[in-house]
Short mmCIF file of C-alpha atoms and ligand atoms in Angstrom, two decimals:
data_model
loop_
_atom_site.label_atom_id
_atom_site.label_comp_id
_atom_site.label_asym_id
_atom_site.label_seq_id
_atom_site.Cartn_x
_atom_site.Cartn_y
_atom_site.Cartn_z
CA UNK A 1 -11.19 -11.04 15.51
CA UNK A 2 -11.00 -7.49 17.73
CA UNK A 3 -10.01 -5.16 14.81
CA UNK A 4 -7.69 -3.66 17.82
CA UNK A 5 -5.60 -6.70 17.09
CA UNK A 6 -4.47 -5.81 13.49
CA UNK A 7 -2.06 -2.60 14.21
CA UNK A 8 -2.60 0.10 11.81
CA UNK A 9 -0.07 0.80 8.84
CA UNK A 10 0.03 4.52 7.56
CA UNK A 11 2.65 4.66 4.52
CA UNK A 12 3.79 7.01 2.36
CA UNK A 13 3.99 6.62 -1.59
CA UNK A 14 6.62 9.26 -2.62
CA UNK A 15 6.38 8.16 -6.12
CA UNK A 16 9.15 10.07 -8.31
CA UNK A 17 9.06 13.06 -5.84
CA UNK A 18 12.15 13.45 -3.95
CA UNK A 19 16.07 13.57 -4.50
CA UNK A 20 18.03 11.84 -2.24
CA UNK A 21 18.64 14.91 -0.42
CA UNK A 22 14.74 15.55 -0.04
CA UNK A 23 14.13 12.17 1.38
CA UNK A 24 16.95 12.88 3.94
CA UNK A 25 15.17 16.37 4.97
CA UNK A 26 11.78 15.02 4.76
CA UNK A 27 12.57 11.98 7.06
CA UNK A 28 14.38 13.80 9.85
CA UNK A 29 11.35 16.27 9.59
CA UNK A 30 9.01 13.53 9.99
CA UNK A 31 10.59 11.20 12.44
CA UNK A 32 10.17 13.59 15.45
CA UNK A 33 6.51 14.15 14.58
CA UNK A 34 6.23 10.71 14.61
CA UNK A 35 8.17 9.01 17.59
CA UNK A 36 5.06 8.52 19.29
CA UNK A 37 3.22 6.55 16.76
CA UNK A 38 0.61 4.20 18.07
CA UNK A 39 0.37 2.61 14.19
CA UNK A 40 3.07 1.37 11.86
CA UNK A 41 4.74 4.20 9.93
CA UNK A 42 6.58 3.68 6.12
CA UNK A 43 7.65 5.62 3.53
CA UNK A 44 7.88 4.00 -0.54
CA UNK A 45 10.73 5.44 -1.77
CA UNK A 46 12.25 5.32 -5.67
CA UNK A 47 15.34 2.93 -5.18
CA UNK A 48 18.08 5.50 -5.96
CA UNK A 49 16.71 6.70 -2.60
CA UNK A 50 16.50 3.62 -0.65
CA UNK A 51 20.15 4.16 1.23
CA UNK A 52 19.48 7.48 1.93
CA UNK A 53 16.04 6.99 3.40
CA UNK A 54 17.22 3.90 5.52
CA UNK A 55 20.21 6.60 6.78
CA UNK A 56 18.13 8.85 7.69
CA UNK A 57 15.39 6.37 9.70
CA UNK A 58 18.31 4.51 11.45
CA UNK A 59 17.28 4.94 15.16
CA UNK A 60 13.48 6.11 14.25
CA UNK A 61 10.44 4.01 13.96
CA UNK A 62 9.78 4.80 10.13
CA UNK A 63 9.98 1.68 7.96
CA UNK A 64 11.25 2.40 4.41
CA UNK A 65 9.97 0.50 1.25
CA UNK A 66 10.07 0.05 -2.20
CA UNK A 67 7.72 1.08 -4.82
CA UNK A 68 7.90 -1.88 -7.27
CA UNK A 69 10.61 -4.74 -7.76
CA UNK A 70 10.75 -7.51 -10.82
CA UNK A 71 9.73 -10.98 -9.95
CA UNK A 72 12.60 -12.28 -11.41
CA UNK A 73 15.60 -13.33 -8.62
CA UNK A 74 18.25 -12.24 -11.34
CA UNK A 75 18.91 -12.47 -15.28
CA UNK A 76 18.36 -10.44 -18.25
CA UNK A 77 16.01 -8.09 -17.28
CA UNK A 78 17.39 -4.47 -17.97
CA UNK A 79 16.52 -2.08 -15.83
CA UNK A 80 14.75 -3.87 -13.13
CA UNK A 81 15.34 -4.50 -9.91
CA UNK A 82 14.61 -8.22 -7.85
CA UNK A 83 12.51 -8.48 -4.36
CA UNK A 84 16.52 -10.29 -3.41
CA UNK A 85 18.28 -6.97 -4.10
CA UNK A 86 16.02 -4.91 -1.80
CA UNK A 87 16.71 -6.99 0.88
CA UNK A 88 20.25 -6.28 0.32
CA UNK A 89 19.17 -2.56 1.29
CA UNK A 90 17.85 -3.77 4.51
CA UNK A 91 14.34 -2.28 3.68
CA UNK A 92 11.11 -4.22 4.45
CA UNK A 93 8.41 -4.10 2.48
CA UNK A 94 7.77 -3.31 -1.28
CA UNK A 95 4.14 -1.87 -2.50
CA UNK A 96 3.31 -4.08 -5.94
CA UNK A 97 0.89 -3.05 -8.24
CA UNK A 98 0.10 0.50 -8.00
CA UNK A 99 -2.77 1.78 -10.26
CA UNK A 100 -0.23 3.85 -11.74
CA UNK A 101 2.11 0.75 -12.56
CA UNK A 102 -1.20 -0.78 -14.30
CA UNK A 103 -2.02 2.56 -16.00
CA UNK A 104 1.23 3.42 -17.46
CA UNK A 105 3.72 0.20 -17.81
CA UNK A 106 1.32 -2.59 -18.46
CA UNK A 107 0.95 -4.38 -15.04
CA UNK A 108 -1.51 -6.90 -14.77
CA UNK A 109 -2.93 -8.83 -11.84
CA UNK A 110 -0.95 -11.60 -13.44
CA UNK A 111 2.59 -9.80 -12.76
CA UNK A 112 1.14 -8.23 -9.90
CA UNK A 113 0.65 -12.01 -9.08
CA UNK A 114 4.19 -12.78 -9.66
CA UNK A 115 5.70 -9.56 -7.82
CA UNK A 116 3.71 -9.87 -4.47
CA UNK A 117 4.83 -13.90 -4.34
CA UNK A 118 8.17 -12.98 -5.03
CA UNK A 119 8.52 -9.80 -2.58
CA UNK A 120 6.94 -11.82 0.02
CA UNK A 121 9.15 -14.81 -0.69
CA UNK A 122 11.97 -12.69 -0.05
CA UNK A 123 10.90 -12.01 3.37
CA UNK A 124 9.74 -8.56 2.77
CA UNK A 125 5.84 -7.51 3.66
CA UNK A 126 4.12 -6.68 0.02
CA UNK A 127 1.69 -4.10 0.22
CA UNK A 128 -0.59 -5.46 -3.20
CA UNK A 129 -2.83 -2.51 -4.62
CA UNK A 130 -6.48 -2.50 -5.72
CA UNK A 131 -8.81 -0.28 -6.97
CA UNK A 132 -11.72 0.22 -9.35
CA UNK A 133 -11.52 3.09 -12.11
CA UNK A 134 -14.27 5.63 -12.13
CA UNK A 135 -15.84 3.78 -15.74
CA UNK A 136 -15.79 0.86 -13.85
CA UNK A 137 -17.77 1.39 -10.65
CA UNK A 138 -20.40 3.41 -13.19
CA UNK A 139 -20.74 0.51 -14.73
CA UNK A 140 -21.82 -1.60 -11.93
CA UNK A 141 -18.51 -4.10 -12.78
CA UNK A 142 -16.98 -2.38 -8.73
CA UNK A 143 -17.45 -5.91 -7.29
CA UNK A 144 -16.35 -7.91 -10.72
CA UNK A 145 -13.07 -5.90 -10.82
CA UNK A 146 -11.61 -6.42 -6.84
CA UNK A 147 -12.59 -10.00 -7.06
CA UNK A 148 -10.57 -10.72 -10.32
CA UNK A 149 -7.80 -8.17 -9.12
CA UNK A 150 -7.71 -10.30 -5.73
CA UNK A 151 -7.95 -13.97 -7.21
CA UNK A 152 -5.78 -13.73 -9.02
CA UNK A 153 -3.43 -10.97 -7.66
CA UNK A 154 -3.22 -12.95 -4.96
CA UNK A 155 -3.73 -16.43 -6.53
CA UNK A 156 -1.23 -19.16 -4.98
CA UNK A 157 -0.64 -17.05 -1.26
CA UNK A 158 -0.85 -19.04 1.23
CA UNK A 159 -2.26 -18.36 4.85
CA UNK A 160 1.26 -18.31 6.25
CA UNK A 161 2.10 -15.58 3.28
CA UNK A 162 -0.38 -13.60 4.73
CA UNK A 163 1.85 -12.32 7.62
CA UNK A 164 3.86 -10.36 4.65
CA UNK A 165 0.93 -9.34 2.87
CA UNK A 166 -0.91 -6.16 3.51
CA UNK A 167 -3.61 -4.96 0.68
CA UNK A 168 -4.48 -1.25 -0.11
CA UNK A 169 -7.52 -0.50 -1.61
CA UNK A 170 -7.33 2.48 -3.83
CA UNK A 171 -10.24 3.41 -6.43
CA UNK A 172 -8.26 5.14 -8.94
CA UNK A 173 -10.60 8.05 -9.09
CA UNK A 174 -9.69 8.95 -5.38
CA UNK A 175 -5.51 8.99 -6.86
CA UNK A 176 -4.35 12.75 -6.74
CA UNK A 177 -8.13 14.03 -7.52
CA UNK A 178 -8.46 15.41 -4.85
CA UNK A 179 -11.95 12.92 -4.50
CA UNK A 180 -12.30 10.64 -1.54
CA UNK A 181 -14.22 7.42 -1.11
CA UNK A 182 -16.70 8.40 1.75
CA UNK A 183 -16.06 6.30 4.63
CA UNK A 184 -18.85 4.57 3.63
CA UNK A 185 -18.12 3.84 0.48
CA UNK A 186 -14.48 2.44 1.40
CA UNK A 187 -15.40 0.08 4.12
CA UNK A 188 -18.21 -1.69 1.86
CA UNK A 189 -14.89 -2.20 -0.85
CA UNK A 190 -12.72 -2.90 2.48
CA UNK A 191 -15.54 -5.47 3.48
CA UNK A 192 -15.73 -7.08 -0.17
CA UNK A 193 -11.66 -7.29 0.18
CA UNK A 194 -11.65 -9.58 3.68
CA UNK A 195 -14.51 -11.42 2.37
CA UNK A 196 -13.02 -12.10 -0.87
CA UNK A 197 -9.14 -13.05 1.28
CA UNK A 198 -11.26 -15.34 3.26
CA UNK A 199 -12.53 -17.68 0.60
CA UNK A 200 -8.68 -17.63 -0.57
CA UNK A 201 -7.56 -18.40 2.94
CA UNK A 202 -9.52 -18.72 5.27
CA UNK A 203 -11.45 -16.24 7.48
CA UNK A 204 -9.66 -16.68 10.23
CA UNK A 205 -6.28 -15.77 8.44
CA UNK A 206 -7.77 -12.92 6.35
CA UNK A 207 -9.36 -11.12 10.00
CA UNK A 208 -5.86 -10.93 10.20
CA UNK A 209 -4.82 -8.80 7.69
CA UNK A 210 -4.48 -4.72 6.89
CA UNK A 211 -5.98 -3.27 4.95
CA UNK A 212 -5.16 0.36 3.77
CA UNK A 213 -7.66 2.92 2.32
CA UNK A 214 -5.63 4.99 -0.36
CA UNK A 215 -6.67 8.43 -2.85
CA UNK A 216 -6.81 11.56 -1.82
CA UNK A 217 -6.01 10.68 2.10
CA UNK A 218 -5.49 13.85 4.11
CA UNK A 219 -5.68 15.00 8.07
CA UNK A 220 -9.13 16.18 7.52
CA UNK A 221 -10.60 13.20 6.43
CA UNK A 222 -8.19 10.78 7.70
CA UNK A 223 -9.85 10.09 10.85
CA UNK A 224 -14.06 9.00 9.86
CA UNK A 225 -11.92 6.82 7.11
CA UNK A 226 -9.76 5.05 9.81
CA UNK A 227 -12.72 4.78 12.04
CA UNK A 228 -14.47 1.86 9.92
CA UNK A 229 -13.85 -1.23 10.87
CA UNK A 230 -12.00 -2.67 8.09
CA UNK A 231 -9.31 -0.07 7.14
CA UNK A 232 -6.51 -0.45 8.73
CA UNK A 233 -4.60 2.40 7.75
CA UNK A 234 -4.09 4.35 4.32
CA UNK A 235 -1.42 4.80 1.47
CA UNK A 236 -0.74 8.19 0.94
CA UNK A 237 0.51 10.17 -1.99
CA UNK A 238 0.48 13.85 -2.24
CA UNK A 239 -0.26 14.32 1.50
CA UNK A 240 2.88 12.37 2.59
CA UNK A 241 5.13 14.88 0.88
CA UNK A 242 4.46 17.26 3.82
CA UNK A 243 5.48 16.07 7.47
CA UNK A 244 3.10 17.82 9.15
CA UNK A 245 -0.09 16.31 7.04
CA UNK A 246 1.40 13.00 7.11
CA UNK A 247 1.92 13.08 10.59
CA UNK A 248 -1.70 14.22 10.80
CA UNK A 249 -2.65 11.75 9.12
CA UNK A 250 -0.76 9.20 11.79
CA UNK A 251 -1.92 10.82 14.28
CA UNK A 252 -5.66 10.64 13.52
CA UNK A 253 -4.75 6.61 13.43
CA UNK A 254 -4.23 6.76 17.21
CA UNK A 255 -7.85 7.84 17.74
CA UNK A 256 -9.15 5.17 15.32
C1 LIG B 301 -1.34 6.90 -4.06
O1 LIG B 301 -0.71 7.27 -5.04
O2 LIG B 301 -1.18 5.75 -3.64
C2 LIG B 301 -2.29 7.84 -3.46
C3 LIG B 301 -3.19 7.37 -2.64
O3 LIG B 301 -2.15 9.15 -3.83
P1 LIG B 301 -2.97 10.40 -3.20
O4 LIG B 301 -2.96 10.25 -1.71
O5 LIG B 301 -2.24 11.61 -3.67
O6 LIG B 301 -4.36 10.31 -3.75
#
């Protein structure tokens, strides 16, 4: 398939960054930058912010998402939150399995399994992390790690889920360390990823899907990163906390 068929998806990972009032300045600083967009543009907000965000989008082309949700549709699950009840908000798409969500509260690819069926059950696009840590890929296990995080990550999705499913490939030693993947190195994981989609559903379906570069993405590298054939776009943390760097960063999409 023409790469120029799968549209570009730039988002923005706020993580625990911004008060409600934040995301509402932030937003309305971005969404002028951004009007022109020739990708898709999101911003993963923590739910207490989720209103607020979609207030301030209405009327702009900035998606707003969620940063996690329970697999669960309801029950006793304290302090979680279903893939049902953000649809309630009206948002569209949930990212599931973050490295930091494996590093710090015990997510596997088996619950990352269970979250990216249910948030695409519940109509919403999932946006399912991978990455390798920095022990890992030293040890030669890079390849070993993104297949098992895919198969079974993404064990049971169907072709048809595949028009909710976007994947972001983010070695965790790239995260906030100011270290990127060359562009080299993140289009031979990005390659690995389609490859390894295709033998779950078929190559025709998996040509169809994004896939986002993530760690340490920034206007000046944004661009050779979004040039290789397989990324389709990039999950940004620190860099989407400014509106002028993240709309660099969308704006070095157009000339991808
Ligand atoms: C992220 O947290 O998903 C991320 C890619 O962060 P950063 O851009 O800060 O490396």
């Amino acid at each position: 398939m023409d790469r120029s068929k799968r549209t570009p998806v730039i988002a923005g990972n706020w993580k625990m960054n911004k008060s409600r009032t934040g995301t509402k300045l932030l937003i309305r600083e971005l969404a002028p930058l951004v009007s022109n967009a020739r990708c898709n543009v999101a911003v993963c907000v923590p739910f207490t912010d989720l209103d607020a965000a979609m207030d301030a989008a209405r009327g702009s082309n900035i998606i707003v998402g969620a940063q996690n949700c329970h697999w669960a549709d309801n029950g006793a699950f304290t302090g979680e939150v279903s893939a049902s009840m953000l649809t309630e908000t009206g948002i569209s798409l949930c990212v599931v399995g973050h490295s930091e969500r494996r590093q710090y509260f015990g997510e596997t690819d088996e619950t990352v399994n269970k979250r990216a069926r249910a948030v695409i059950a519940a109509g919403l696009t999932a946006i399912v992390c991978v990455g390798e840590t920095l022990e890992e890929r030293e040890a030669g296990k890079l390849n070993e790690v993104i297949e098992r995080q895919m198969n079974v990550g993404l064990k049971d999705v169907t072709a048809a889920d595949c028009a909710k499913l976007v994947i972001a490939y983010e070695p965790v030693w790239a995260i906030g360390t100011g270290k990127t993947a060359t562009p080299d190195q993140a289009q031979e994981v990005h390659a690995l990823i389609r490859a390894t989609l295709a033998k779950l559903v078929g190559a025709e379906t998996a040509e169809t899907v994004r896939i986002q570069y993530g760690g340490s993405m920034k206007p000046g590298n944004a661009a050779e990163l979004l040039a290789k054939k397989d990324i389709d776009g990039g999950l940004i943390g620190g860099a989407a906390l400014k509106a002028a760097d993240f709309a660099g960063i969308i704006a070095a999409a157009a000339q991808a």
